[in-house]
JSON list of C-alpha atoms in Angstrom, two decimals:
[
{"chain": "A", "resi": 1, "resn": "MET", "atom": "CA", "xyz": [0.00, 0.00, 0.00]},
{"chain": "A", "resi": 2, "resn": "ARG", "atom": "CA", "xyz": [1.44, 3.37, -1.03]},
{"chain": "A", "resi": 3, "resn": "SER", "atom": "CA", "xyz": [0.75, 6.40, 1.15]},
{"chain": "A", "resi": 4, "resn": "ILE", "atom": "CA", "xyz": [0.46, 9.80, -0.50]},
{"chain": "A", "resi": 5, "resn": "LYS", "atom": "CA", "xyz": [0.59, 12.99, 1.48]},
{"chain": "A", "resi": 6, "resn": "ILE", "atom": "CA", "xyz": [-0.89, 16.11, -0.11]},
{"chain": "A", "resi": 7, "resn": "HIS", "atom": "CA", "xyz": [-0.14, 19.60, 1.16]},
{"chain": "A", "resi": 8, "resn": "ARG", "atom": "CA", "xyz": [-2.09, 22.67, 0.03]},
{"chain": "A", "resi": 9, "resn": "ARG", "atom": "CA", "xyz": [-1.91, 26.22, 1.28]},
{"chain": "A", "resi": 10, "resn": "GLN", "atom": "CA", "xyz": [-3.94, 29.02, -0.27]},
{"chain": "A", "resi": 11, "resn": "PRO", "atom": "CA", "xyz": [-4.82, 32.56, 0.82]},
{"chain": "A", "resi": 12, "resn": "ALA", "atom": "CA", "xyz": [-8.01, 32.77, 2.86]},
{"chain": "A", "resi": 13, "resn": "GLY", "atom": "CA", "xyz": [-11.00, 33.16, 0.59]},
{"chain": "A", "resi": 14, "resn": "ASN", "atom": "CA", "xyz": [-14.04, 31.39, -0.74]},
{"chain": "A", "resi": 15, "resn": "MET", "atom": "CA", "xyz": [-14.76, 28.66, -3.21]},
{"chain": "A", "resi": 16, "resn": "ASP", "atom": "CA", "xyz": [-13.69, 29.75, -6.67]},
{"chain": "A", "resi": 17, "resn": "HIS", "atom": "CA", "xyz": [-17.03, 29.30, -8.43]},
{"chain": "A", "resi": 18, "resn": "HIS", "atom": "CA", "xyz": [-15.68, 29.48, -11.95]},
{"chain": "A", "resi": 19, "resn": "ASN", "atom": "CA", "xyz": [-12.52, 27.42, -11.59]},
{"chain": "A", "resi": 20, "resn": "ASN", "atom": "CA", "xyz": [-14.29, 24.69, -9.59]},
{"chain": "A", "resi": 21, "resn": "SER", "atom": "CA", "xyz": [-11.67, 24.85, -6.86]},
{"chain": "A", "resi": 22, "resn": "CYS", "atom": "CA", "xyz": [-11.79, 25.55, -3.16]},
{"chain": "A", "resi": 23, "resn": "LEU", "atom": "CA", "xyz": [-9.50, 28.27, -1.85]},
{"chain": "A", "resi": 24, "resn": "HIS", "atom": "CA", "xyz": [-10.69, 28.59, 1.72]},
{"chain": "A", "resi": 25, "resn": "TRP", "atom": "CA", "xyz": [-8.53, 25.97, 3.39]},
{"chain": "A", "resi": 26, "resn": "ALA", "atom": "CA", "xyz": [-5.00, 25.21, 4.41]},
{"chain": "A", "resi": 27, "resn": "GLY", "atom": "CA", "xyz": [-3.71, 21.92, 5.71]},
{"chain": "A", "resi": 28, "resn": "GLN", "atom": "CA", "xyz": [-2.77, 18.41, 4.68]},
{"chain": "A", "resi": 29, "resn": "THR", "atom": "CA", "xyz": [-4.37, 15.03, 4.23]},
{"chain": "A", "resi": 30, "resn": "ASN", "atom": "CA", "xyz": [-3.17, 11.50, 3.68]},
{"chain": "A", "resi": 31, "resn": "PHE", "atom": "CA", "xyz": [-4.43, 9.09, 1.06]},
{"chain": "A", "resi": 32, "resn": "ALA", "atom": "CA", "xyz": [-3.59, 5.40, 1.05]},
{"chain": "A", "resi": 33, "resn": "ILE", "atom": "CA", "xyz": [-3.86, 4.09, -2.50]},
{"chain": "A", "resi": 34, "resn": "ALA", "atom": "CA", "xyz": [-2.75, 0.68, -3.69]},
{"chain": "A", "resi": 35, "resn": "PRO", "atom": "CA", "xyz": [0.06, 0.99, -6.28]},
{"chain": "A", "resi": 36, "resn": "SER", "atom": "CA", "xyz": [-0.78, -0.08, -9.80]},
{"chain": "A", "resi": 37, "resn": "ARG", "atom": "CA", "xyz": [1.39, -1.64, -12.47]},
{"chain": "A", "resi": 38, "resn": "SER", "atom": "CA", "xyz": [0.15, 1.16, -14.69]},
{"chain": "A", "resi": 39, "resn": "GLY", "atom": "CA", "xyz": [1.32, 4.63, -13.82]},
{"chain": "A", "resi": 40, "resn": "THR", "atom": "CA", "xyz": [-1.67, 6.05, -15.69]},
{"chain": "A", "resi": 41, "resn": "ASN", "atom": "CA", "xyz": [-4.15, 4.11, -13.56]},
{"chain": "A", "resi": 42, "resn": "PHE", "atom": "CA", "xyz": [-2.39, 5.23, -10.41]},
{"chain": "A", "resi": 43, "resn": "SER", "atom": "CA", "xyz": [-2.60, 8.87, -11.55]},
{"chain": "A", "resi": 44, "resn": "LYS", "atom": "CA", "xyz": [-6.32, 8.50, -12.17]},
{"chain": "A", "resi": 45, "resn": "LEU", "atom": "CA", "xyz": [-6.87, 7.05, -8.68]},
{"chain": "A", "resi": 46, "resn": "LEU", "atom": "CA", "xyz": [-4.95, 9.92, -7.16]},
{"chain": "A", "resi": 47, "resn": "ALA", "atom": "CA", "xyz": [-6.90, 12.46, -9.19]},
{"chain": "A", "resi": 48, "resn": "VAL", "atom": "CA", "xyz": [-10.24, 10.98, -8.07]},
{"chain": "A", "resi": 49, "resn": "ALA", "atom": "CA", "xyz": [-9.16, 10.96, -4.42]},
{"chain": "A", "resi": 50, "resn": "TYR", "atom": "CA", "xyz": [-8.00, 14.57, -4.62]},
{"chain": "A", "resi": 51, "resn": "LEU", "atom": "CA", "xyz": [-11.22, 15.76, -6.28]},
{"chain": "A", "resi": 52, "resn": "LEU", "atom": "CA", "xyz": [-13.35, 13.98, -3.69]},
{"chain": "A", "resi": 53, "resn": "PHE", "atom": "CA", "xyz": [-11.37, 15.61, -0.90]},
{"chain": "A", "resi": 54, "resn": "THR", "atom": "CA", "xyz": [-11.53, 19.15, -2.33]},
{"chain": "A", "resi": 55, "resn": "SER", "atom": "CA", "xyz": [-15.23, 18.73, -3.18]},
{"chain": "A", "resi": 56, "resn": "ALA", "atom": "CA", "xyz": [-15.98, 17.86, 0.44]},
{"chain": "A", "resi": 57, "resn": "LEU", "atom": "CA", "xyz": [-14.13, 20.97, 1.60]},
{"chain": "A", "resi": 58, "resn": "CYS", "atom": "CA", "xyz": [-16.04, 23.17, -0.82]},
{"chain": "A", "resi": 59, "resn": "LEU", "atom": "CA", "xyz": [-19.36, 21.78, 0.39]},
{"chain": "A", "resi": 60, "resn": "GLN", "atom": "CA", "xyz": [-18.43, 22.98, 3.88]},
{"chain": "A", "resi": 61, "resn": "THR", "atom": "CA", "xyz": [-17.63, 26.52, 2.74]},
{"chain": "A", "resi": 62, "resn": "PRO", "atom": "CA", "xyz": [-20.21, 28.71, 4.52]},
{"chain": "A", "resi": 63, "resn": "THR", "atom": "CA", "xyz": [-20.15, 31.66, 2.09]},
{"chain": "A", "resi": 64, "resn": "ALA", "atom": "CA", "xyz": [-21.60, 31.05, -1.35]},
{"chain": "A", "resi": 65, "resn": "THR", "atom": "CA", "xyz": [-19.81, 32.63, -4.28]},
{"chain": "A", "resi": 66, "resn": "ALA", "atom": "CA", "xyz": [-22.44, 32.68, -6.97]},
{"chain": "A", "resi": 67, "resn": "MET", "atom": "CA", "xyz": [-25.75, 34.25, -7.93]},
{"chain": "A", "resi": 68, "resn": "ARG", "atom": "CA", "xyz": [-28.36, 34.05, -5.19]},
{"chain": "A", "resi": 69, "resn": "LEU", "atom": "CA", "xyz": [-32.17, 34.22, -5.33]},
{"chain": "A", "resi": 70, "resn": "VAL", "atom": "CA", "xyz": [-34.54, 34.43, -2.37]},
{"chain": "A", "resi": 71, "resn": "VAL", "atom": "CA", "xyz": [-37.83, 33.09, -3.73]},
{"chain": "A", "resi": 72, "resn": "GLN", "atom": "CA", "xyz": [-41.12, 33.78, -1.94]},
{"chain": "A", "resi": 73, "resn": "ARG", "atom": "CA", "xyz": [-44.48, 32.36, -2.94]},
{"chain": "A", "resi": 74, "resn": "VAL", "atom": "CA", "xyz": [-46.94, 35.22, -2.61]},
{"chain": "A", "resi": 75, "resn": "LYS", "atom": "CA", "xyz": [-50.63, 36.01, -2.85]},
{"chain": "A", "resi": 76, "resn": "SER", "atom": "CA", "xyz": [-49.64, 39.54, -3.85]},
{"chain": "A", "resi": 77, "resn": "ALA", "atom": "CA", "xyz": [-46.59, 41.79, -3.97]},
{"chain": "A", "resi": 78, "resn": "SER", "atom": "CA", "xyz": [-45.70, 45.34, -4.97]},
{"chain": "A", "resi": 79, "resn": "VAL", "atom": "CA", "xyz": [-42.84, 47.83, -5.22]},
{"chain": "A", "resi": 80, "resn": "THR", "atom": "CA", "xyz": [-43.22, 51.52, -4.37]},
{"chain": "A", "resi": 81, "resn": "VAL", "atom": "CA", "xyz": [-40.60, 54.20, -5.12]},
{"chain": "A", "resi": 82, "resn": "GLU", "atom": "CA", "xyz": [-40.99, 57.74, -3.75]},
{"chain": "A", "resi": 83, "resn": "ASN", "atom": "CA", "xyz": [-44.59, 57.08, -2.77]},
{"chain": "A", "resi": 84, "resn": "THR", "atom": "CA", "xyz": [-45.49, 55.84, -6.26]},
{"chain": "A", "resi": 85, "resn": "GLN", "atom": "CA", "xyz": [-46.29, 52.20, -6.90]},
{"chain": "A", "resi": 86, "resn": "ILE", "atom": "CA", "xyz": [-44.27, 51.08, -9.93]},
{"chain": "A", "resi": 87, "resn": "SER", "atom": "CA", "xyz": [-45.01, 47.33, -9.98]},
{"chain": "A", "resi": 88, "resn": "ALA", "atom": "CA", "xyz": [-47.60, 44.99, -8.54]},
{"chain": "A", "resi": 89, "resn": "ILE", "atom": "CA", "xyz": [-48.57, 41.35, -9.01]},
{"chain": "A", "resi": 90, "resn": "GLY", "atom": "CA", "xyz": [-51.25, 39.00, -7.77]},
{"chain": "A", "resi": 91, "resn": "PRO", "atom": "CA", "xyz": [-50.51, 35.35, -6.99]},
{"chain": "A", "resi": 92, "resn": "GLY", "atom": "CA", "xyz": [-47.01, 34.33, -8.00]},
{"chain": "A", "resi": 93, "resn": "ILE", "atom": "CA", "xyz": [-43.40, 34.80, -6.94]},
{"chain": "A", "resi": 94, "resn": "LEU", "atom": "CA", "xyz": [-41.47, 37.67, -5.40]},
{"chain": "A", "resi": 95, "resn": "VAL", "atom": "CA", "xyz": [-37.76, 37.20, -6.08]},
{"chain": "A", "resi": 96, "resn": "LEU", "atom": "CA", "xyz": [-34.90, 39.04, -4.39]},
{"chain": "A", "resi": 97, "resn": "VAL", "atom": "CA", "xyz": [-31.94, 38.88, -6.80]},
{"chain": "A", "resi": 98, "resn": "GLY", "atom": "CA", "xyz": [-28.36, 39.04, -5.53]},
{"chain": "A", "resi": 99, "resn": "LEU", "atom": "CA", "xyz": [-25.40, 39.13, -7.92]},
{"chain": "A", "resi": 100, "resn": "HIS", "atom": "CA", "xyz": [-21.95, 38.04, -6.78]},
{"chain": "A", "resi": 101, "resn": "GLN", "atom": "CA", "xyz": [-18.89, 39.87, -8.11]},
{"chain": "A", "resi": 102, "resn": "ASP", "atom": "CA", "xyz": [-17.77, 36.77, -10.07]},
{"chain": "A", "resi": 103, "resn": "ASP", "atom": "CA", "xyz": [-21.08, 35.90, -11.74]},
{"chain": "A", "resi": 104, "resn": "THR", "atom": "CA", "xyz": [-21.24, 35.25, -15.49]},
{"chain": "A", "resi": 105, "resn": "ARG", "atom": "CA", "xyz": [-24.06, 34.58, -17.94]},
{"chain": "A", "resi": 106, "resn": "SER", "atom": "CA", "xyz": [-24.01, 30.91, -17.01]},
{"chain": "A", "resi": 107, "resn": "ASP", "atom": "CA", "xyz": [-25.10, 31.89, -13.48]},
{"chain": "A", "resi": 108, "resn": "LEU", "atom": "CA", "xyz": [-27.99, 33.92, -14.91]},
{"chain": "A", "resi": 109, "resn": "GLU", "atom": "CA", "xyz": [-29.09, 31.04, -17.13]},
{"chain": "A", "resi": 110, "resn": "TYR", "atom": "CA", "xyz": [-28.95, 28.49, -14.31]},
{"chain": "A", "resi": 111, "resn": "CYS", "atom": "CA", "xyz": [-30.98, 30.64, -11.90]},
{"chain": "A", "resi": 112, "resn": "ALA", "atom": "CA", "xyz": [-33.55, 31.65, -14.53]},
{"chain": "A", "resi": 113, "resn": "LYS", "atom": "CA", "xyz": [-34.13, 28.02, -15.49]},
{"chain": "A", "resi": 114, "resn": "LYS", "atom": "CA", "xyz": [-34.46, 26.92, -11.86]},
{"chain": "A", "resi": 115, "resn": "LEU", "atom": "CA", "xyz": [-36.80, 29.76, -10.97]},
{"chain": "A", "resi": 116, "resn": "LEU", "atom": "CA", "xyz": [-39.22, 29.06, -13.80]},
{"chain": "A", "resi": 117, "resn": "ALA", "atom": "CA", "xyz": [-39.20, 25.32, -13.03]},
{"chain": "A", "resi": 118, "resn": "CYS", "atom": "CA", "xyz": [-39.58, 25.71, -9.25]},
{"chain": "A", "resi": 119, "resn": "LYS", "atom": "CA", "xyz": [-42.70, 23.74, -8.21]},
{"chain": "A", "resi": 120, "resn": "LEU", "atom": "CA", "xyz": [-44.27, 25.70, -5.37]},
{"chain": "A", "resi": 121, "resn": "TRP", "atom": "CA", "xyz": [-47.97, 24.96, -5.91]},
{"chain": "A", "resi": 122, "resn": "GLU", "atom": "CA", "xyz": [-50.32, 22.00, -5.69]},
{"chain": "A", "resi": 123, "resn": "ASN", "atom": "CA", "xyz": [-51.87, 20.45, -8.79]},
{"chain": "A", "resi": 124, "resn": "ASP", "atom": "CA", "xyz": [-55.56, 19.99, -9.62]},
{"chain": "A", "resi": 125, "resn": "ASN", "atom": "CA", "xyz": [-55.62, 16.88, -7.40]},
{"chain": "A", "resi": 126, "resn": "CYS", "atom": "CA", "xyz": [-54.37, 18.93, -4.42]},
{"chain": "A", "resi": 127, "resn": "ALA", "atom": "CA", "xyz": [-51.00, 17.16, -4.40]},
{"chain": "A", "resi": 128, "resn": "PRO", "atom": "CA", "xyz": [-48.48, 19.69, -3.03]},
{"chain": "A", "resi": 129, "resn": "TRP", "atom": "CA", "xyz": [-45.33, 20.88, -4.78]},
{"chain": "A", "resi": 130, "resn": "ARG", "atom": "CA", "xyz": [-46.39, 19.72, -8.22]},
{"chain": "A", "resi": 131, "resn": "GLN", "atom": "CA", "xyz": [-46.78, 22.84, -10.40]},
{"chain": "A", "resi": 132, "resn": "HIS", "atom": "CA", "xyz": [-44.51, 25.75, -11.28]},
{"chain": "A", "resi": 133, "resn": "VAL", "atom": "CA", "xyz": [-45.34, 29.37, -12.02]},
{"chain": "A", "resi": 134, "resn": "LYS", "atom": "CA", "xyz": [-45.77, 28.80, -15.77]},
{"chain": "A", "resi": 135, "resn": "GLN", "atom": "CA", "xyz": [-48.25, 25.98, -15.24]},
{"chain": "A", "resi": 136, "resn": "LYS", "atom": "CA", "xyz": [-50.27, 28.23, -12.93]},
{"chain": "A", "resi": 137, "resn": "GLN", "atom": "CA", "xyz": [-49.93, 31.21, -15.29]},
{"chain": "A", "resi": 138, "resn": "TYR", "atom": "CA", "xyz": [-48.90, 33.34, -12.32]},
{"chain": "A", "resi": 139, "resn": "GLU", "atom": "CA", "xyz": [-46.64, 36.42, -12.31]},
{"chain": "A", "resi": 140, "resn": "ILE", "atom": "CA", "xyz": [-43.08, 37.08, -11.14]},
{"chain": "A", "resi": 141, "resn": "LEU", "atom": "CA", "xyz": [-41.83, 40.25, -9.48]},
{"chain": "A", "resi": 142, "resn": "CYS", "atom": "CA", "xyz": [-38.04, 40.62, -9.30]},
{"chain": "A", "resi": 143, "resn": "VAL", "atom": "CA", "xyz": [-36.23, 43.05, -7.00]},
{"chain": "A", "resi": 144, "resn": "SER", "atom": "CA", "xyz": [-32.47, 43.67, -7.26]},
{"chain": "A", "resi": 145, "resn": "GLN", "atom": "CA", "xyz": [-30.91, 43.08, -3.82]},
{"chain": "A", "resi": 146, "resn": "PHE", "atom": "CA", "xyz": [-27.15, 43.57, -3.47]},
{"chain": "A", "resi": 147, "resn": "THR", "atom": "CA", "xyz": [-27.46, 43.30, 0.31]},
{"chain": "A", "resi": 148, "resn": "LEU", "atom": "CA", "xyz": [-27.90, 39.53, -0.09]},
{"chain": "A", "resi": 149, "resn": "TYR", "atom": "CA", "xyz": [-24.11, 39.47, -0.23]},
{"chain": "A", "resi": 150, "resn": "GLY", "atom": "CA", "xyz": [-23.63, 41.59, 2.86]},
{"chain": "A", "resi": 151, "resn": "THR", "atom": "CA", "xyz": [-21.29, 40.38, 5.58]},
{"chain": "A", "resi": 152, "resn": "LEU", "atom": "CA", "xyz": [-20.73, 41.85, 9.02]},
{"chain": "A", "resi": 153, "resn": "SER", "atom": "CA", "xyz": [-17.37, 43.38, 9.96]},
{"chain": "A", "resi": 154, "resn": "LYS", "atom": "CA", "xyz": [-15.79, 43.08, 13.40]},
{"chain": "A", "resi": 155, "resn": "LYS", "atom": "CA", "xyz": [-17.69, 46.22, 14.30]},
{"chain": "A", "resi": 156, "resn": "ASN", "atom": "CA", "xyz": [-20.92, 44.58, 13.10]},
{"chain": "A", "resi": 157, "resn": "GLN", "atom": "CA", "xyz": [-21.22, 46.96, 10.18]},
{"chain": "A", "resi": 158, "resn": "PRO", "atom": "CA", "xyz": [-22.46, 45.58, 6.83]},
{"chain": "A", "resi": 159, "resn": "ASP", "atom": "CA", "xyz": [-19.86, 45.08, 4.12]},
{"chain": "A", "resi": 160, "resn": "TYR", "atom": "CA", "xyz": [-20.94, 44.50, 0.54]},
{"chain": "A", "resi": 161, "resn": "LYS", "atom": "CA", "xyz": [-17.61, 43.89, -1.17]},
{"chain": "A", "resi": 162, "resn": "LEU", "atom": "CA", "xyz": [-18.76, 40.47, -2.44]},
{"chain": "A", "resi": 163, "resn": "ALA", "atom": "CA", "xyz": [-21.64, 42.03, -4.36]},
{"chain": "A", "resi": 164, "resn": "MET", "atom": "CA", "xyz": [-21.18, 42.89, -8.03]},
{"chain": "A", "resi": 165, "resn": "LYS", "atom": "CA", "xyz": [-20.37, 46.55, -8.76]},
{"chain": "A", "resi": 166, "resn": "ALA", "atom": "CA", "xyz": [-23.42, 48.62, -9.70]},
{"chain": "A", "resi": 167, "resn": "ASP", "atom": "CA", "xyz": [-22.74, 49.30, -13.40]},
{"chain": "A", "resi": 168, "resn": "LEU", "atom": "CA", "xyz": [-22.08, 45.68, -14.31]},
{"chain": "A", "resi": 169, "resn": "ALA", "atom": "CA", "xyz": [-24.77, 44.45, -11.93]},
{"chain": "A", "resi": 170, "resn": "GLN", "atom": "CA", "xyz": [-27.41, 46.57, -13.67]},
{"chain": "A", "resi": 171, "resn": "GLU", "atom": "CA", "xyz": [-26.50, 45.07, -17.04]},
{"chain": "A", "resi": 172, "resn": "MET", "atom": "CA", "xyz": [-26.47, 41.53, -15.64]},
{"chain": "A", "resi": 173, "resn": "TYR", "atom": "CA", "xyz": [-29.78, 42.08, -13.84]},
{"chain": "A", "resi": 174, "resn": "SER", "atom": "CA", "xyz": [-31.37, 43.31, -17.08]},
{"chain": "A", "resi": 175, "resn": "ASN", "atom": "CA", "xyz": [-30.06, 40.20, -18.84]},
{"chain": "A", "resi": 176, "resn": "PHE", "atom": "CA", "xyz": [-31.59, 38.03, -16.13]},
{"chain": "A", "resi": 177, "resn": "LEU", "atom": "CA", "xyz": [-35.00, 39.67, -16.62]},
{"chain": "A", "resi": 178, "resn": "GLU", "atom": "CA", "xyz": [-34.69, 39.10, -20.36]},
{"chain": "A", "resi": 179, "resn": "LEU", "atom": "CA", "xyz": [-33.96, 35.40, -19.80]},
{"chain": "A", "resi": 180, "resn": "LEU", "atom": "CA", "xyz": [-37.12, 35.12, -17.69]},
{"chain": "A", "resi": 181, "resn": "ARG", "atom": "CA", "xyz": [-39.21, 36.88, -20.35]},
{"chain": "A", "resi": 182, "resn": "ASN", "atom": "CA", "xyz": [-37.82, 34.62, -23.06]},
{"chain": "A", "resi": 183, "resn": "GLY", "atom": "CA", "xyz": [-38.49, 31.54, -20.96]},
{"chain": "A", "resi": 184, "resn": "TYR", "atom": "CA", "xyz": [-42.02, 32.57, -19.98]},
{"chain": "A", "resi": 185, "resn": "GLU", "atom": "CA", "xyz": [-44.10, 35.55, -21.16]},
{"chain": "A", "resi": 186, "resn": "VAL", "atom": "CA", "xyz": [-43.10, 39.19, -21.37]},
{"chain": "A", "resi": 187, "resn": "ASN", "atom": "CA", "xyz": [-46.25, 40.41, -19.61]},
{"chain": "A", "resi": 188, "resn": "LYS", "atom": "CA", "xyz": [-45.71, 38.02, -16.67]},
{"chain": "A", "resi": 189, "resn": "ILE", "atom": "CA", "xyz": [-42.34, 39.45, -15.56]},
{"chain": "A", "resi": 190, "resn": "PHE", "atom": "CA", "xyz": [-42.19, 42.60, -13.44]},
{"chain": "A", "resi": 191, "resn": "ASP", "atom": "CA", "xyz": [-39.38, 44.33, -11.54]},
{"chain": "A", "resi": 192, "resn": "GLY", "atom": "CA", "xyz": [-38.62, 47.21, -9.23]},
{"chain": "A", "resi": 193, "resn": "LYS", "atom": "CA", "xyz": [-36.21, 50.08, -9.94]},
{"chain": "A", "resi": 194, "resn": "PHE", "atom": "CA", "xyz": [-32.54, 49.17, -9.94]},
{"chain": "A", "resi": 195, "resn": "GLY", "atom": "CA", "xyz": [-30.49, 51.13, -7.39]},
{"chain": "A", "resi": 196, "resn": "ALA", "atom": "CA", "xyz": [-33.48, 52.94, -5.91]},
{"chain": "A", "resi": 197, "resn": "MET", "atom": "CA", "xyz": [-34.75, 52.96, -2.34]},
{"chain": "A", "resi": 198, "resn": "MET", "atom": "CA", "xyz": [-37.81, 50.73, -2.61]},
{"chain": "A", "resi": 199, "resn": "ASP", "atom": "CA", "xyz": [-40.72, 49.87, -0.36]},
{"chain": "A", "resi": 200, "resn": "VAL", "atom": "CA", "xyz": [-41.45, 46.21, -1.07]},
{"chain": "A", "resi": 201, "resn": "GLY", "atom": "CA", "xyz": [-44.77, 44.87, 0.11]},
{"chain": "A", "resi": 202, "resn": "LEU", "atom": "CA", "xyz": [-45.94, 41.26, -0.01]},
{"chain": "A", "resi": 203, "resn": "VAL", "atom": "CA", "xyz": [-48.37, 38.72, 1.36]},
{"chain": "A", "resi": 204, "resn": "ASN", "atom": "CA", "xyz": [-46.31, 35.55, 1.67]},
{"chain": "A", "resi": 205, "resn": "ASP", "atom": "CA", "xyz": [-48.45, 32.53, 0.84]},
{"chain": "A", "resi": 206, "resn": "GLY", "atom": "CA", "xyz": [-47.72, 29.81, 3.39]},
{"chain": "A", "resi": 207, "resn": "PRO", "atom": "CA", "xyz": [-45.27, 31.24, 4.19]},
{"chain": "A", "resi": 208, "resn": "VAL", "atom": "CA", "xyz": [-43.08, 29.60, 1.55]},
{"chain": "A", "resi": 209, "resn": "THR", "atom": "CA", "xyz": [-39.53, 30.92, 1.06]},
{"chain": "A", "resi": 210, "resn": "ILE", "atom": "CA", "xyz": [-36.65, 29.07, -0.59]},
{"chain": "A", "resi": 211, "resn": "MET", "atom": "CA", "xyz": [-33.19, 29.94, -1.91]},
{"chain": "A", "resi": 212, "resn": "ILE", "atom": "CA", "xyz": [-31.68, 29.23, -5.32]},
{"chain": "A", "resi": 213, "resn": "GLU", "atom": "CA", "xyz": [-27.93, 29.58, -5.87]},
{"chain": "A", "resi": 214, "resn": "SER", "atom": "CA", "xyz": [-25.99, 29.00, -9.06]},
{"chain": "A", "resi": 215, "resn": "ARG", "atom": "CA", "xyz": [-23.26, 27.48, -6.89]},
{"chain": "A", "resi": 216, "resn": "ASP", "atom": "CA", "xyz": [-25.57, 24.45, -6.63]},
{"chain": "A", "resi": 217, "resn": "GLY", "atom": "CA", "xyz": [-25.30, 23.98, -10.37]},
{"chain": "A", "resi": 218, "resn": "VAL", "atom": "CA", "xyz": [-21.51, 23.90, -10.20]},
{"chain": "A", "resi": 219, "resn": "LEU", "atom": "CA", "xyz": [-21.57, 21.25, -7.47]},
{"chain": "A", "resi": 220, "resn": "GLU", "atom": "CA", "xyz": [-24.13, 19.17, -9.41]},
{"chain": "A", "resi": 221, "resn": "SER", "atom": "CA", "xyz": [-21.94, 19.35, -12.50]},
{"chain": "A", "resi": 222, "resn": "ARG", "atom": "CA", "xyz": [-18.86, 18.31, -10.52]},
{"chain": "A", "resi": 223, "resn": "SER", "atom": "CA", "xyz": [-20.71, 15.43, -8.87]},
{"chain": "A", "resi": 224, "resn": "SER", "atom": "CA", "xyz": [-21.94, 14.22, -12.26]},
{"chain": "A", "resi": 225, "resn": "SER", "atom": "CA", "xyz": [-18.40, 14.31, -13.66]},
{"chain": "A", "resi": 226, "resn": "LEU", "atom": "CA", "xyz": [-17.04, 12.30, -10.73]},
{"chain": "A", "resi": 227, "resn": "SER", "atom": "CA", "xyz": [-19.79, 9.69, -10.88]},
{"chain": "A", "resi": 228, "resn": "SER", "atom": "CA", "xyz": [-19.25, 9.19, -14.60]},
{"chain": "A", "resi": 229, "resn": "GLY", "atom": "CA", "xyz": [-15.50, 8.81, -14.12]},
{"chain": "A", "resi": 230, "resn": "ASN", "atom": "CA", "xyz": [-14.80, 11.74, -16.42]},
{"chain": "A", "resi": 231, "resn": "ILE", "atom": "CA", "xyz": [-11.22, 12.27, -15.26]},
{"chain": "A", "resi": 232, "resn": "ASP", "atom": "CA", "xyz": [-8.45, 13.19, -17.66]},
{"chain": "A", "resi": 233, "resn": "GLY", "atom": "CA", "xyz": [-5.21, 11.31, -17.29]}
]
């Protein structure tokens, strides 16, 4: 039995969403892997063991590093800016949209697809969690929310350095709304006013509130690759 010791030290940080690597750890681990007559087979075994180890570490990372949605099933919701109501919906979904500084279009696509497919309602036979917003022909109200990536400093003051900068975030948010309109119906998608102070009102139906993160898509993709043995070597 051959024992392999792996050392890794990286600067403190979070999971690198786009490179599929975990940066928030420092330490060592030992793997015991039986030697193979084939150096290639041995390299593959080592690669699998290393990926499993780093994947486990990334799963434990408390701070997500990808697009984040807070999804609320509502009976009604509205947005008011400077005492003027600018958007309102009946039954449907109110979505708080947080963009991380590293998000790309793939994050937008993943979250838009998940949101439209999210089964929050019962079907005609009263079976719960069977129908999504499109099947119900309900509406969606999106509200940009950079504070979803707020962290507290040692002085307990909010810090929003993980959130995407405003100019790029506005463009990405607009692209996200467009993806929803293309995937559903233009007249079913509403939003607030980007960058404005908004009064957001809602009647949460249930209450039902869930979170969608594009980080989940990265982990699903990695798990699928590992289970299929898709390792280069």
